Amino acid sequence: MWGKDVLPCSIFPMLNRRRFLQAGSLVAVSGGSTRVLSAAAVKVASPLQQLLRQPDLVRVQVKDEKTFVGLEKSGNRWTTAGLELGIADHADAVDITLHAPQMPVQRIHLRWQGKISEEVKVLGDAWERSYGDLAWLPLQPERVLPWYLLASHGGVTAGVGVKTGCSALAFWQVDSEGISLWLDVRNGGNGVVLTDRVVALASVVVLAPTQQSPWNATKSLCRKLAAGIEIPTQRGHYALDVLYGSNDWYYAYGKNTADGILRDADLMREIAPSRGATPFCIIDDGYQDATRFPSLHQLAEDIHQRGVAPGIWIRPLQAKSGTREEWLLPAKHWRQSTRDLAYDPTVPEAREQVLHVVKQARDWGFDFLKHDFTTYELLGGWGKDFGSSPTREGWSFHDRSRTNAEIIRELYQDIRETADDERIILGCNTIGHLSVGIFDASRTGDDTSGRDWERTRRMGVNTLAFRLPQDRVFYRTDADCVPFTPDIPWQQTEAWLHAVAASGSILLVSPDPRSIDARAKSAIREAFALAGQKPQAEPTDWTDSRTPFHWKNNGAATTYPWLENAGASPFQA
């Protein structure tokens, strides 16, 4: 075990020594500049082996979570009968490929041994949305860290992750003896049947130990994970650098009307900066009732006529009762008993139905498409319950030849192609790591609330703080709406509004007409103006709190009153 003076460059004792040692000093490269770390860090780094090297152990699961087959190493190939794993270690990445013509593989476990300081704090990402659970925490050997991890201590931070757009559902573990990477390559809950296909599963990259703040280090790692992927800055008439507007869900909860939507559009036009970005007015669930929404095509046009951009929520994978059973995912794929039905997108006829929903929204004239529930319906549950297994065992898609990650990413690509390149697409309940370069925006956390402030504090503040480093790197991030309703105290509404605006991320309000008075209008107007300046506030206490109170923006410090007078609720929110 390392002593307490160890800096967290020791978190990755396998980091390539020659990349960071120059003239006897430890050098971290960040954003084109170099920074020399302390002499203590040099002592830690001197014995380090490479992280970007062959692992010390590789094994695969082919039957269940308890049954492993060890692989034998020969150069950069790891093999057993019917399976070959290629691990190409380069100077800047480790590329992993799988060829398994005779073996239905479920998971691959790679392990790099090496002593790691127990003094570090560790941060990971989330499978899809976060659920108030992101945090910098001490080493926990069993902790599942989807996609990437960072470790920080004593002013130094390092990181490792798999690049976006991979073909496996990947997570990390870290403990005092080393680091593990797990690649879930299942099809549904069974082993994938690749036949003779060679699949590029993942590319591992590292962030060298750096004296950047943990915040900036996280952004730097995210940039490395998305390197080489073009992130659009414009869709149709709309620049993506400033996105604000309204969404009716948190005051209407499905009881919306066309007249109410037009009232929201009028409000957006009234309070949005006259020379700023065009505001959006997004219609959420409930519009399927033809008595309340007689013509969605006309409604989209009416919103346009007000100088506001129309948006709409869709749930493309949801199937109706009576749908042909062979088009559906099996009932046993659901984690809990439900009457929900979901299309299997690997069935061509079912895929047509899924994409028809996208095409219909496009043809109605909506410029902003928010699609929802895809992870829940594809994998049968919510990300908060995934742990080390994003879906239940014992079921398969109709097409068993592709991994879950491949199926999900191909569906995302089809949604983008169907929507066309003119539409802004926001994914909600989507796997962000697989949507980079495809979708323009991501709802990064579970729902806020227009009824219970405690839920917004837990879910909204947490995801705003911890996934904001992905904003403008992976896509535009959306921490969810700011509800203006009678049930939420003004002090907390105002604070949440300002925090989202100052973050520079997507800002959507849910304006209950009962709560939209002169004070509310003034606050939203100021928030939209602030968002239009593209600020980049960041939390300063996020390594110590799941819901950071203290933030800074251009040197100005702000403390937000997230707690009500009675404190936080101990009950489920």
XYZ file of C-alpha atoms in Angstrom:
573
model
C 0.000 0.000 0.000
C 1.223 3.465 -0.848
C 1.711 6.041 1.872
C -0.600 8.979 2.399
C 1.666 11.314 0.448
C 1.106 9.340 -2.752
C -0.412 11.352 -5.568
C -3.058 9.690 -7.692
C -0.801 9.143 -10.659
C -0.439 5.896 -8.705
C -4.069 5.121 -9.431
C -2.894 3.708 -12.753
C 0.422 2.039 -11.953
C 0.433 0.599 -15.459
C 0.622 3.975 -17.211
C 3.267 4.106 -19.888
C 6.312 5.487 -18.047
C 8.109 6.826 -21.102
C 5.160 9.050 -22.027
C 5.242 11.022 -18.784
C 8.862 11.132 -17.658
C 11.024 13.784 -19.216
C 14.379 14.891 -17.801
C 13.591 13.326 -14.430
C 10.278 15.125 -13.954
C 6.764 13.789 -14.399
C 5.066 15.635 -17.244
C 1.323 15.568 -17.955
C 0.104 16.679 -21.346
C -3.239 18.440 -21.367
C -4.915 20.493 -24.052
C -1.685 21.070 -25.910
C 0.253 22.311 -22.873
C 2.580 20.526 -20.489
C 2.675 20.826 -16.729
C 5.444 19.496 -14.529
C 4.222 17.585 -11.492
C 5.890 17.311 -8.099
C 8.999 15.340 -7.196
C 6.820 13.069 -5.063
C 4.857 12.174 -8.168
C 8.096 11.274 -9.955
C 8.939 8.797 -7.192
C 5.541 7.225 -7.591
C 5.757 7.108 -11.378
C 9.276 5.701 -11.649
C 8.345 2.004 -11.191
C 5.157 2.213 -13.182
C 4.500 -0.265 -15.916
C 2.280 0.446 -18.895
C -1.472 0.637 -18.716
C -1.647 0.659 -22.492
C -0.235 -2.839 -22.615
C -1.392 -6.430 -22.580
C -3.520 -7.241 -19.517
C -2.371 -9.733 -16.905
C -5.521 -11.822 -17.101
C -8.279 -12.328 -19.660
C -11.259 -14.604 -19.223
C -14.697 -14.944 -20.783
C -18.158 -15.932 -19.603
C -19.980 -18.255 -21.954
C -22.763 -19.786 -19.837
C -23.579 -17.669 -16.793
C -22.093 -15.147 -14.365
C -20.258 -17.863 -12.412
C -18.673 -19.802 -15.293
C -15.411 -18.525 -16.765
C -13.057 -19.772 -19.458
C -9.489 -18.509 -19.204
C -7.669 -17.379 -22.343
C -4.057 -18.131 -23.247
C -1.806 -15.314 -24.442
C 0.261 -15.483 -27.618
C 1.656 -12.075 -28.558
C -1.347 -9.760 -28.846
C -3.817 -12.634 -29.231
C -5.668 -14.330 -26.398
C -7.315 -17.602 -27.361
C -9.253 -20.675 -26.385
C -11.007 -23.236 -28.559
C -13.437 -21.373 -30.839
C -12.471 -17.864 -29.686
C -9.764 -15.303 -30.343
C -9.504 -11.935 -28.617
C -7.184 -9.431 -30.241
C -5.627 -6.841 -27.926
C -3.535 -4.407 -29.934
C -1.605 -2.144 -27.583
C -0.557 1.117 -29.216
C 1.140 4.204 -27.803
C -2.181 5.984 -27.306
C -4.827 3.238 -27.105
C -5.572 -0.438 -26.652
C -7.881 -1.779 -29.369
C -9.873 -4.904 -28.564
C -11.437 -7.190 -31.197
C -13.394 -10.438 -30.900
C -13.618 -13.423 -33.246
C -15.736 -16.235 -31.819
C -17.160 -18.372 -34.645
C -17.788 -21.349 -32.366
C -18.580 -19.825 -28.988
C -21.584 -17.704 -27.850
C -19.751 -15.202 -25.640
C -21.496 -13.246 -22.879
C -18.816 -11.166 -21.192
C -15.089 -10.559 -21.390
C -13.056 -9.662 -18.309
C -9.648 -8.009 -18.645
C -7.503 -7.409 -15.569
C -4.394 -5.265 -15.119
C -2.581 -5.857 -11.824
C -0.809 -3.097 -9.924
C -0.797 -1.439 -6.525
C -3.185 1.499 -6.255
C -3.331 4.081 -3.502
C -6.251 3.694 -1.114
C -6.258 7.463 -0.632
C -7.933 8.226 -3.943
C -11.499 9.227 -4.669
C -13.067 7.680 -7.756
C -15.764 8.882 -10.169
C -17.508 6.871 -12.890
C -20.288 7.552 -15.373
C -23.821 6.078 -15.653
C -25.215 3.450 -18.015
C -27.925 5.765 -19.362
C -29.386 8.585 -17.271
C -28.043 9.066 -13.781
C -30.373 8.595 -10.810
C -28.913 10.915 -8.196
C -26.117 8.398 -7.714
C -23.042 9.986 -9.282
C -20.317 10.820 -6.774
C -16.613 10.909 -6.014
C -16.194 8.032 -3.540
C -13.348 6.082 -1.913
C -12.197 2.823 -3.451
C -14.981 0.232 -3.492
C -13.762 -2.949 -5.216
C -17.248 -4.094 -6.243
C -18.362 -0.695 -7.536
C -19.510 -0.713 -11.177
C -18.155 2.273 -13.135
C -19.770 2.421 -16.593
C -17.709 3.640 -19.543
C -14.965 5.569 -17.748
C -13.413 6.325 -14.387
C -11.327 9.078 -12.880
C -9.327 8.988 -9.680
C -8.117 12.016 -7.763
C -6.018 12.756 -4.705
C -3.621 15.428 -3.547
C -4.199 17.735 -6.489
C -3.581 15.168 -9.228
C -6.203 13.340 -11.304
C -5.946 10.495 -13.813
C -8.513 8.621 -15.875
C -9.260 5.746 -18.211
C -12.219 4.824 -20.394
C -13.488 3.216 -23.569
C -14.055 5.473 -26.542
C -17.616 6.360 -27.474
C -19.449 4.320 -30.097
C -18.052 0.980 -28.916
C -19.643 -2.414 -29.647
C -19.836 -3.608 -26.041
C -21.501 -2.366 -22.876
C -18.402 -1.597 -20.848
C -17.709 -0.951 -17.188
C -14.667 -0.681 -14.948
C -13.730 -1.738 -11.439
C -10.801 -0.429 -9.440
C -9.302 -1.691 -6.190
C -6.018 -1.537 -4.317
C -4.567 -4.378 -6.408
C -5.500 -3.271 -9.919
C -8.120 -2.399 -12.509
C -10.712 -4.521 -14.327
C -12.519 -3.849 -17.584
C -15.689 -5.805 -18.324
C -17.108 -5.954 -21.843
C -20.713 -7.179 -21.992
C -21.078 -8.556 -25.525
C -24.364 -10.365 -25.051
C -27.246 -10.394 -27.461
C -30.211 -9.775 -25.210
C -29.369 -11.867 -22.153
C -27.620 -14.691 -24.028
C -24.238 -15.049 -25.643
C -23.830 -13.347 -29.003
C -23.534 -15.665 -32.031
C -21.020 -13.853 -34.211
C -20.459 -16.679 -36.732
C -17.340 -15.681 -38.690
C -17.556 -11.937 -38.038
C -14.703 -10.065 -36.321
C -16.043 -7.282 -34.097
C -14.108 -4.222 -32.959
C -15.360 -4.183 -29.372
C -13.684 -1.217 -27.706
C -10.751 1.158 -27.717
C -9.233 1.975 -24.327
C -7.634 5.392 -23.785
C -6.104 7.031 -20.718
C -5.807 10.491 -19.265
C -2.296 10.866 -17.919
C -1.894 12.127 -14.345
C -2.538 15.849 -14.443
C -2.649 18.775 -12.050
C -5.776 20.070 -13.726
C -8.723 20.326 -11.360
C -10.870 17.173 -11.232
C -13.454 19.160 -13.219
C -11.119 20.019 -16.065
C -9.569 16.560 -15.960
C -13.006 15.020 -16.452
C -13.608 17.241 -19.466
C -10.196 16.316 -20.847
C -10.929 12.609 -20.525
C -14.311 13.039 -22.221
C -12.581 14.795 -25.129
C -10.235 11.837 -25.517
C -13.157 9.412 -25.431
C -14.927 11.301 -28.222
C -11.800 12.057 -30.262
C -12.310 11.646 -33.989
C -16.101 11.966 -33.843
C -17.593 15.020 -35.508
C -20.079 16.800 -33.258
C -22.469 18.986 -35.331
C -22.909 22.622 -34.356
C -25.967 23.348 -36.524
C -29.213 21.569 -37.433
C -31.299 23.242 -40.084
C -31.915 26.839 -39.033
C -30.797 26.239 -35.459
C -27.357 26.611 -33.939
C -26.803 24.068 -31.183
C -24.670 26.273 -28.944
C -27.691 27.872 -27.203
C -30.835 25.790 -26.599
C -33.688 27.016 -24.399
C -37.467 26.878 -24.338
C -40.422 25.122 -22.719
C -41.757 21.619 -22.106
C -45.224 21.101 -20.644
C -44.708 17.804 -18.800
C -44.011 19.046 -15.275
C -47.184 21.057 -14.989
C -49.525 19.125 -17.313
C -48.337 15.545 -16.715
C -50.091 14.313 -19.851
C -53.189 16.487 -19.490
C -51.991 19.025 -22.023
C -53.966 20.720 -24.785
C -53.192 22.411 -28.082
C -54.354 25.724 -26.625
C -52.040 25.276 -23.652
C -49.113 24.573 -25.947
C -49.797 27.752 -27.916
C -49.963 29.675 -24.639
C -46.490 28.303 -23.827
C -45.263 29.294 -27.287
C -46.571 32.827 -26.785
C -44.767 32.989 -23.455
C -41.504 31.804 -25.009
C -41.702 34.464 -27.691
C -42.534 37.140 -25.125
C -39.602 36.473 -22.802
C -36.864 35.134 -25.102
C -34.220 37.660 -26.178
C -35.414 39.354 -29.365
C -32.026 38.973 -31.013
C -31.044 35.733 -29.361
C -31.490 32.084 -30.229
C -34.948 30.929 -31.300
C -36.755 29.421 -28.297
C -38.298 25.952 -28.484
C -41.748 24.826 -27.399
C -41.757 21.060 -26.847
C -45.003 19.078 -26.621
C -44.729 16.156 -24.237
C -46.861 13.029 -23.837
C -50.636 13.509 -24.066
C -50.961 14.807 -27.615
C -52.257 11.422 -28.816
C -55.775 12.486 -27.723
C -57.314 13.849 -30.931
C -60.004 15.757 -29.031
C -57.333 17.890 -27.350
C -54.958 17.907 -30.320
C -57.054 17.844 -33.500
C -54.128 18.563 -35.863
C -50.485 18.243 -34.904
C -49.392 19.436 -38.328
C -51.367 22.642 -37.841
C -50.106 23.010 -34.282
C -46.492 22.800 -35.441
C -47.242 25.446 -38.062
C -48.950 27.688 -35.497
C -45.886 27.478 -33.253
C -43.669 28.348 -36.205
C -45.848 31.365 -36.973
C -45.121 32.696 -33.489
C -41.394 32.708 -34.178
C -40.866 29.684 -31.927
C -39.402 26.299 -32.898
C -41.812 23.361 -32.404
C -40.673 20.172 -30.683
C -42.378 16.920 -29.731
C -41.846 13.913 -27.447
C -42.057 10.440 -29.011
C -41.787 6.859 -27.766
C -40.967 4.879 -30.919
C -40.342 1.410 -29.461
C -43.674 1.164 -27.660
C -46.001 -1.380 -29.280
C -49.763 -1.525 -28.953
C -51.862 -4.386 -27.676
C -52.611 -6.754 -30.545
C -49.217 -6.337 -32.217
C -47.963 -9.557 -33.799
C -46.001 -11.476 -31.172
C -43.085 -12.205 -33.505
C -42.471 -8.456 -33.804
C -42.091 -8.055 -30.040
C -39.297 -8.520 -27.551
C -40.037 -11.497 -25.268
C -41.973 -10.887 -22.065
C -39.187 -12.457 -20.004
C -36.794 -9.648 -20.938
C -38.596 -7.287 -18.533
C -37.027 -7.019 -15.081
C -40.436 -6.506 -13.490
C -43.926 -7.627 -14.405
C -45.509 -5.140 -16.791
C -48.141 -4.825 -19.469
C -45.749 -2.825 -21.628
C -44.973 -4.173 -25.086
C -41.808 -3.306 -27.001
C -40.857 -3.794 -30.625
C -37.803 -5.886 -31.467
C -35.915 -3.558 -33.837
C -33.995 -6.480 -35.358
C -37.258 -7.698 -36.937
C -37.528 -5.734 -40.219
C -41.310 -5.242 -40.001
C -41.053 -4.086 -36.390
C -38.240 -1.704 -37.283
C -40.500 -0.115 -39.890
C -43.107 0.550 -37.197
C -40.487 2.093 -34.915
C -39.170 4.422 -37.581
C -42.686 5.329 -38.728
C -43.131 7.151 -35.407
C -40.017 9.217 -36.127
C -41.063 9.901 -39.716
C -44.539 10.965 -38.607
C -43.148 13.539 -36.159
C -40.835 14.833 -38.867
C -43.643 15.082 -41.413
C -45.856 16.967 -38.959
C -43.228 19.703 -39.116
C -41.488 19.419 -35.749
C -37.891 20.616 -35.673
C -36.960 19.130 -32.282
C -37.568 15.425 -31.593
C -37.242 14.114 -28.058
C -37.373 10.317 -28.116
C -37.798 8.419 -24.885
C -37.918 4.958 -23.251
C -35.586 3.238 -25.714
C -33.216 1.735 -23.121
C -36.092 0.647 -20.895
C -37.806 -1.073 -23.796
C -34.707 -2.574 -25.428
C -33.120 -3.948 -22.253
C -36.210 -4.364 -20.080
C -35.422 -2.055 -17.180
C -34.059 1.211 -15.821
C -30.386 2.101 -15.621
C -30.511 2.443 -11.835
C -31.063 -1.335 -11.634
C -28.445 -2.431 -14.173
C -25.459 -2.838 -11.888
C -23.050 -5.234 -13.598
C -25.776 -6.683 -15.837
C -27.724 -4.208 -18.010
C -30.328 -6.828 -18.892
C -31.695 -10.123 -17.599
C -30.233 -13.434 -18.670
C -32.012 -15.948 -20.866
C -33.459 -14.050 -23.821
C -32.310 -12.949 -27.270
C -33.171 -10.516 -30.018
C -34.542 -11.967 -33.250
C -31.132 -11.352 -34.840
C -28.653 -13.074 -32.525
C -25.544 -12.102 -34.488
C -25.007 -8.621 -33.038
C -24.200 -7.385 -29.560
C -26.669 -5.274 -27.606
C -24.418 -2.251 -28.079
C -24.371 -2.765 -31.851
C -28.159 -3.137 -31.998
C -28.676 -0.010 -29.909
C -26.257 2.126 -31.903
C -27.696 0.953 -35.236
C -31.172 1.889 -34.019
C -29.891 5.333 -33.052
C -28.373 5.738 -36.512
C -31.669 4.744 -38.145
C -33.554 7.260 -36.003
C -31.132 9.968 -37.088
C -31.383 9.016 -40.764
C -35.186 8.956 -40.615
C -35.423 12.287 -38.809
C -32.951 13.745 -41.356
C -30.043 16.065 -40.693
C -32.260 19.146 -40.312
C -33.895 18.050 -37.047
C -32.468 18.364 -33.560
C -32.662 15.033 -31.732
C -32.568 14.739 -27.948
C -32.327 11.264 -26.471
C -34.001 10.618 -23.128
C -33.422 7.241 -21.471
C -30.739 6.649 -24.065
C -27.234 5.276 -23.630
C -25.245 8.431 -24.128
C -21.919 6.717 -24.751
C -23.419 5.017 -27.820
C -25.190 8.116 -29.146
C -22.212 10.465 -29.461
C -22.035 11.872 -32.973
C -25.614 10.743 -33.708
C -27.888 12.647 -31.331
C -27.475 16.332 -30.649
C -28.525 16.282 -27.014
C -29.028 13.928 -24.091
C -31.274 14.046 -21.033
C -28.578 13.010 -18.632
C -30.559 12.399 -15.443
C -33.806 10.954 -14.161
C -36.896 13.170 -13.996
C -37.081 16.345 -11.986
C -40.533 17.188 -10.585
C -43.184 19.866 -10.571
C -44.677 18.344 -7.425
C -41.755 17.490 -5.138
C -38.653 19.681 -4.887
C -36.691 16.888 -3.205
C -36.734 14.901 -6.440
C -35.335 17.818 -8.427
C -32.616 18.320 -5.811
C -31.548 14.682 -5.912
C -31.866 13.949 -9.620
C -31.455 17.323 -11.298
C -28.666 18.895 -9.265
C -26.688 15.644 -9.261
C -26.779 15.143 -13.012
C -26.196 18.831 -13.741
C -22.995 18.746 -11.718
C -21.574 15.376 -12.643
C -22.405 15.092 -16.338
C -21.873 18.711 -17.277
C -18.266 17.937 -18.346
C -19.837 16.036 -21.267
C -21.645 19.157 -22.518
C -20.405 20.347 -25.928
C -18.023 17.363 -25.948
C -20.343 14.353 -26.369
C -23.468 16.384 -27.175
C -25.535 19.101 -25.496
C -26.574 17.977 -22.022
C -30.037 18.433 -20.526
C -30.344 18.116 -16.745
C -34.152 18.280 -17.170
C -36.733 20.976 -16.761
C -37.143 23.832 -14.322
C -40.796 23.492 -13.242
C -42.712 26.661 -12.350
C -45.606 25.254 -10.337
C -47.471 26.103 -7.110
C -45.971 23.029 -5.397
C -42.331 24.111 -5.663
C -41.067 26.930 -3.392
C -39.962 30.035 -5.247
C -36.533 30.105 -3.597
C -35.690 26.650 -4.969
C -37.274 27.338 -8.367
C -35.222 30.495 -8.768
C -32.032 28.733 -7.654
C -32.508 25.770 -10.007
C -33.306 28.125 -12.888
C -30.147 30.138 -12.318
C -27.932 27.074 -11.886
C -29.048 25.517 -15.166
C -28.748 28.825 -17.025
C -25.282 29.538 -15.615
C -24.097 26.052 -16.535
C -24.561 26.798 -20.224
C -26.407 23.502 -20.733
C -29.889 23.123 -22.220
C -32.475 25.194 -20.335
C -36.129 24.137 -20.495
C -38.869 25.509 -18.251
C -42.214 23.895 -17.469
C -44.501 26.932 -17.019
C -47.711 26.241 -15.111
C -49.858 29.292 -15.981
C -50.866 29.589 -12.309
C -47.222 30.324 -11.455
C -46.277 32.594 -14.335
C -46.547 36.092 -12.923
C -44.365 39.143 -13.511
C -41.688 37.839 -11.149
C -41.510 34.483 -12.935
C -41.390 36.115 -16.362
C -38.577 38.378 -15.277
C -36.584 35.464 -13.855
C -36.988 33.350 -17.002
C -36.132 36.309 -19.210
C -32.910 36.875 -17.275
C -32.104 33.155 -17.346
C -32.544 32.926 -21.118
C -30.322 35.981 -21.538
C -27.681 34.398 -19.301
C -27.867 31.094 -21.199
C -27.402 33.038 -24.422
C -23.993 34.168 -23.196
C -22.853 30.502 -23.190
C -21.545 30.568 -19.604
C -19.632 27.621 -18.164
C -20.281 27.491 -14.441
C -18.834 24.574 -12.528
C -19.349 23.140 -9.041
C -16.506 23.701 -6.606
C -17.576 21.168 -3.964
C -18.509 18.287 -6.256
C -15.776 16.002 -4.946
C -17.451 16.216 -1.526
C -21.181 16.379 -2.320
C -23.643 14.584 -4.589
C -25.649 17.800 -4.883
C -23.049 20.572 -4.921
C -24.061 23.816 -3.235
C -21.098 25.927 -4.305
C -20.512 26.954 -7.919
C -18.358 29.448 -9.768
C -18.819 31.196 -13.097
C -16.111 33.466 -14.501
C -14.679 33.888 -11.032
C -18.019 34.750 -9.412
C -19.047 32.367 -6.629
C -22.651 31.327 -5.967
C -24.100 29.193 -3.176
C -27.509 27.688 -3.944
C -30.210 27.007 -1.304
C -30.963 23.420 -2.322
C -32.368 22.485 1.094
C -35.791 23.563 2.289
C -36.311 24.685 5.890
C -37.154 21.143 6.980
C -33.995 19.766 5.382
C -33.811 16.855 2.960
C -36.453 14.150 2.956
C -35.276 10.682 4.054
C -37.991 9.042 1.951
C -38.107 7.999 -1.666
C -38.515 10.941 -4.020
